[in-house]
Coordinates of C-alpha atoms in Angstrom, one line a residue:
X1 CA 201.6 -168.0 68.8
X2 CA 199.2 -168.4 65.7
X3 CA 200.6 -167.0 62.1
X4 CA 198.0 -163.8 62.2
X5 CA 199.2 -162.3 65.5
X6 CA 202.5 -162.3 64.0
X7 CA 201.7 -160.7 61.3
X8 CA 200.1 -157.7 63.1
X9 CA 203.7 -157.6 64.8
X10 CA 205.4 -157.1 62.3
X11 CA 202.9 -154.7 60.8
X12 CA 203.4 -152.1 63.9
X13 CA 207.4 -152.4 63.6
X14 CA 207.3 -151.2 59.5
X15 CA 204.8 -148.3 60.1
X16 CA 206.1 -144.7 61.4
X17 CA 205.0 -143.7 64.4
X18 CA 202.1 -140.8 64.2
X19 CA 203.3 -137.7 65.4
X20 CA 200.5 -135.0 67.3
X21 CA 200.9 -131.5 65.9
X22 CA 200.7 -128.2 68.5
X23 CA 197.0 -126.5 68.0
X24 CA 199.1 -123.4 67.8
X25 CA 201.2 -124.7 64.9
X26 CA 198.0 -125.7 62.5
X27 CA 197.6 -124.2 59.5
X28 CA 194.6 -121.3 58.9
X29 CA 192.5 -121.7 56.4
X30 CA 193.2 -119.7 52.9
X31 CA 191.0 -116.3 53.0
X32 CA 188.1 -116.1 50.4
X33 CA 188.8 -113.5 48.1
X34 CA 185.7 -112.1 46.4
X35 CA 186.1 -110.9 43.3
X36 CA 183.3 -107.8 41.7
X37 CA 180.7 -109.6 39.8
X38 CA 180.7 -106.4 36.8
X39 CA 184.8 -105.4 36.3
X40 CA 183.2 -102.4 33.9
X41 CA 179.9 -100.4 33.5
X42 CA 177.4 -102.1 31.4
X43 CA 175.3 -100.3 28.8
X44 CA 172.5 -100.5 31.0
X45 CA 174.2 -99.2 34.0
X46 CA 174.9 -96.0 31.9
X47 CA 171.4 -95.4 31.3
X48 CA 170.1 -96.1 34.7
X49 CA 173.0 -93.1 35.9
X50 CA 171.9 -90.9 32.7
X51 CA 168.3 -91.3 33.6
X52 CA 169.0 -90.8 37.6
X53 CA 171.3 -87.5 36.3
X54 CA 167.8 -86.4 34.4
X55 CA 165.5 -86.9 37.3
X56 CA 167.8 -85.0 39.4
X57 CA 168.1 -82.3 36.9
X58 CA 164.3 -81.8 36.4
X59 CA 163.7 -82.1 40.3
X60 CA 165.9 -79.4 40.5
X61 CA 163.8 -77.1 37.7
X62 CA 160.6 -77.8 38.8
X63 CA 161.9 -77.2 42.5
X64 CA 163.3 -73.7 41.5
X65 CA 159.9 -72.5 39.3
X66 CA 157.9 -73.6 42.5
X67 CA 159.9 -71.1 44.1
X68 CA 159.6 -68.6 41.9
X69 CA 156.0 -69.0 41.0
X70 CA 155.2 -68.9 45.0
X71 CA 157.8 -65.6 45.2
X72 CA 155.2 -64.2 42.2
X73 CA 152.0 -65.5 44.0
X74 CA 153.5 -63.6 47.2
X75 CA 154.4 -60.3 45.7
X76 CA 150.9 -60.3 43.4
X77 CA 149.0 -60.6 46.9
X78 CA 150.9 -58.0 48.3
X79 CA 150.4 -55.8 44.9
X80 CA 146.9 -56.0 45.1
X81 CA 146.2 -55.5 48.6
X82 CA 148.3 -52.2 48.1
X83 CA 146.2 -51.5 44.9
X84 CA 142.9 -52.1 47.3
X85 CA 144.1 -49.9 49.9
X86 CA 144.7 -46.9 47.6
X87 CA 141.7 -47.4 45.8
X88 CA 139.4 -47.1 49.0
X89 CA 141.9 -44.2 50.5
X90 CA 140.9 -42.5 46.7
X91 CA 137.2 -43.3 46.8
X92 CA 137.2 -41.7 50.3
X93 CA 138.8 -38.6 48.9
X94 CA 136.7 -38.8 45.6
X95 CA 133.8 -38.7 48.2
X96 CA 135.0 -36.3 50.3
X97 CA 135.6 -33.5 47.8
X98 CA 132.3 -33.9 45.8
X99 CA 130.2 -33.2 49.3
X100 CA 132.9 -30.3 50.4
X101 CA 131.8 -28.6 46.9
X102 CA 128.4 -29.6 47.4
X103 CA 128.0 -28.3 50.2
X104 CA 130.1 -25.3 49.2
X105 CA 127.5 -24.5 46.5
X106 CA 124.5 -24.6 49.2
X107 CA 125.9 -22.4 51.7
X108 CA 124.9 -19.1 50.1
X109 CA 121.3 -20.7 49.2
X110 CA 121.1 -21.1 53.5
X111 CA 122.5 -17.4 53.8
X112 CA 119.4 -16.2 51.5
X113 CA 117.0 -18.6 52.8
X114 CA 117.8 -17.3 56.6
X115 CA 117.6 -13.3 55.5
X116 CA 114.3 -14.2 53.8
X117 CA 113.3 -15.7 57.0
X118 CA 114.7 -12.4 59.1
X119 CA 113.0 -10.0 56.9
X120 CA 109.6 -12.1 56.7
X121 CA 107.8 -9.4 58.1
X122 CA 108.3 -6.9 56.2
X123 CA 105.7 -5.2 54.5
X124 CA 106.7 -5.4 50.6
X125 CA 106.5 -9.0 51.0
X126 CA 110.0 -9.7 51.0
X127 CA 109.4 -13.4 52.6
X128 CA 107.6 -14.1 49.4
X129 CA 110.4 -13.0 47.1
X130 CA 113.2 -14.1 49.2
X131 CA 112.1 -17.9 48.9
X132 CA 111.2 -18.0 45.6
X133 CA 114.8 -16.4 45.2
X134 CA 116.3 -19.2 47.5
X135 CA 114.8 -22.4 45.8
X136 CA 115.7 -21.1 42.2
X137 CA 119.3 -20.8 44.0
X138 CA 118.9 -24.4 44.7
X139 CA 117.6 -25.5 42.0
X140 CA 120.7 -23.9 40.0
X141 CA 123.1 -25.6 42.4
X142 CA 121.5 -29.3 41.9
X143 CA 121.7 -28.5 38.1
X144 CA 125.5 -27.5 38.6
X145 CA 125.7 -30.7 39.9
X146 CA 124.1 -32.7 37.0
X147 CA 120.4 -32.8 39.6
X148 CA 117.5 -32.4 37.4
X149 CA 113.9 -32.5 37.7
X150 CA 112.2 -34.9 35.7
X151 CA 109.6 -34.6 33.6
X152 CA 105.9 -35.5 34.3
X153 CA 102.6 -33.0 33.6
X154 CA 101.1 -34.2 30.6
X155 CA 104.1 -36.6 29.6
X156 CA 103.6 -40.7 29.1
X157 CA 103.6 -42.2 32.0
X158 CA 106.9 -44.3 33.0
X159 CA 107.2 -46.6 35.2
X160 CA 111.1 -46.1 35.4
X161 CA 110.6 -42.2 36.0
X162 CA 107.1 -42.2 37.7
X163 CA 105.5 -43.5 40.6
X164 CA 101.5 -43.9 40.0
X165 CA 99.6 -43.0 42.9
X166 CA 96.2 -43.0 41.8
X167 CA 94.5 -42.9 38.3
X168 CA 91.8 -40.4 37.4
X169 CA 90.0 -39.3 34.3
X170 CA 90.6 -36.2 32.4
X171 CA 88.7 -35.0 29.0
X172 CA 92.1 -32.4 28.5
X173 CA 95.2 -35.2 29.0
X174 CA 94.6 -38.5 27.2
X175 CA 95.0 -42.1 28.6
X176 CA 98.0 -43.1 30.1
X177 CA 99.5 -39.7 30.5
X178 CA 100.0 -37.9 33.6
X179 CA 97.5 -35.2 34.9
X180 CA 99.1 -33.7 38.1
X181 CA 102.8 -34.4 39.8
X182 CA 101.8 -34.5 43.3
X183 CA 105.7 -34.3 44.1
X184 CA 108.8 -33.8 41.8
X185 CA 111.3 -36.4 40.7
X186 CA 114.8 -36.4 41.0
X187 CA 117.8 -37.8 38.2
X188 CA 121.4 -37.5 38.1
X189 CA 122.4 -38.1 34.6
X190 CA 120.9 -41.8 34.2
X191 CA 120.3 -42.4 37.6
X192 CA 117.2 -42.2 39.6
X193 CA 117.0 -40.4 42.7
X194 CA 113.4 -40.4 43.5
X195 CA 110.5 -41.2 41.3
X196 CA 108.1 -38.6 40.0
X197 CA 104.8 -39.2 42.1
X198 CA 101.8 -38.8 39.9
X199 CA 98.2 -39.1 38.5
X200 CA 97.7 -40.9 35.4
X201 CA 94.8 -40.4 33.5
X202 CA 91.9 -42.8 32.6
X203 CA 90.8 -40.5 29.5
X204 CA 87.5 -38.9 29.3
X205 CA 85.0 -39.6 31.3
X206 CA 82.4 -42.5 30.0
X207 CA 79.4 -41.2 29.6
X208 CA 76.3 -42.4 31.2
X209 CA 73.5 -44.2 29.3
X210 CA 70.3 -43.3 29.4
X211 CA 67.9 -45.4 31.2
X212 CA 64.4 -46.1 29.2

């Protein structure tokens, strides 16, 4: 037997035998434990919750006047389709009673235009008398009404109160003026309800040159 095989020998008898642990019996391994990475509120965390406080405080204002001005814009609408309704329902009566007293005023002028008419035959020329009577009636009721005649015989001629129909030449009314109204005009106060229809006059005449 050679001196290294003995030596291996002897190496297995001083060494303790291995022994096989259970599966069951081995030991777990130590659980990690992770500890916060900020133990206190920095500085800047403060702000960033101060300003996220803010933003949530002015999301909430500007939330509530949205509200509010939409509840104004709402009840304004509603105001001023009221307001338009009344105001035609007003109109309507403000029309209505100025023809019923209109037309209140003319119905005697029809009673004596129809008796002039019934007693047109009569001898003492009441047909004559009884319209002249009538259309001053009228014309009293359009003045009660602010209706006047304008003016146009021998006035300026205006093109806002007169409507030229022809022109013609006149050695009594001077240029530009009217001679005739061929049919009478019409205002209430400022306002024009039919134009004057009129002459207006050339002047005189020229007179012819004798030939040589």
């Amino acid at each position: 037997m050679s001196k290294n095989h003995a030596e291996d020998e002897n190496k297995d008898e001083t060494q303790p035998p291995v022994e096989d642990t259970p599966l069951d019996e081995a030991s777990e391994p130590e659980a990690v434990v992770l500890e916060p990475i900020f133990d206190e509120e920095t500085p800047e965390m403060e702000l960033m919750d101060d300003a996220a406080d803010e933003f949530r405080s002015q999301l909430d204002k500007v939330t509530k006047e949205r509200d509010e001005l939409r509840d104004q814009l709402l009840r304004a609408r509603a105001d001023f389709d009221n307001y338009r309704k009344r105001m035609m329902r007003e109109h309507e009566s403000t029309r209505t009673q100025a023809a019923k007293t209109l037309l209140a005023d003319m119905l005697p002028v029809l009673d004596h235009l129809e008796m002039a008419v019934a007693h047109g035959d009569d001898e003492k020329g009441g047909l004559r008398e009884g319209v002249q009577m009538t259309a001053k009636q009228l014309h009293d009721v359009l003045a009660k009404h602010g209706c006047v005649p304008i003016e146009a015989a021998g006035t300026v001629f205006n093109p806002e109160l007169h409507e030229a129909l022809m022109q013609s030449s006149s050695d009594e009314v001077p240029e530009g003026h009217v001679v005739q109204e061929f049919q009478r005009g019409y205002r209430l106060g400022d306002i024009v309800l039919r134009h004057a229809r009129v002459i207006v006059s050339t002047g005189p005449e020229a007179a012819e040159t004798p030939q040589e």
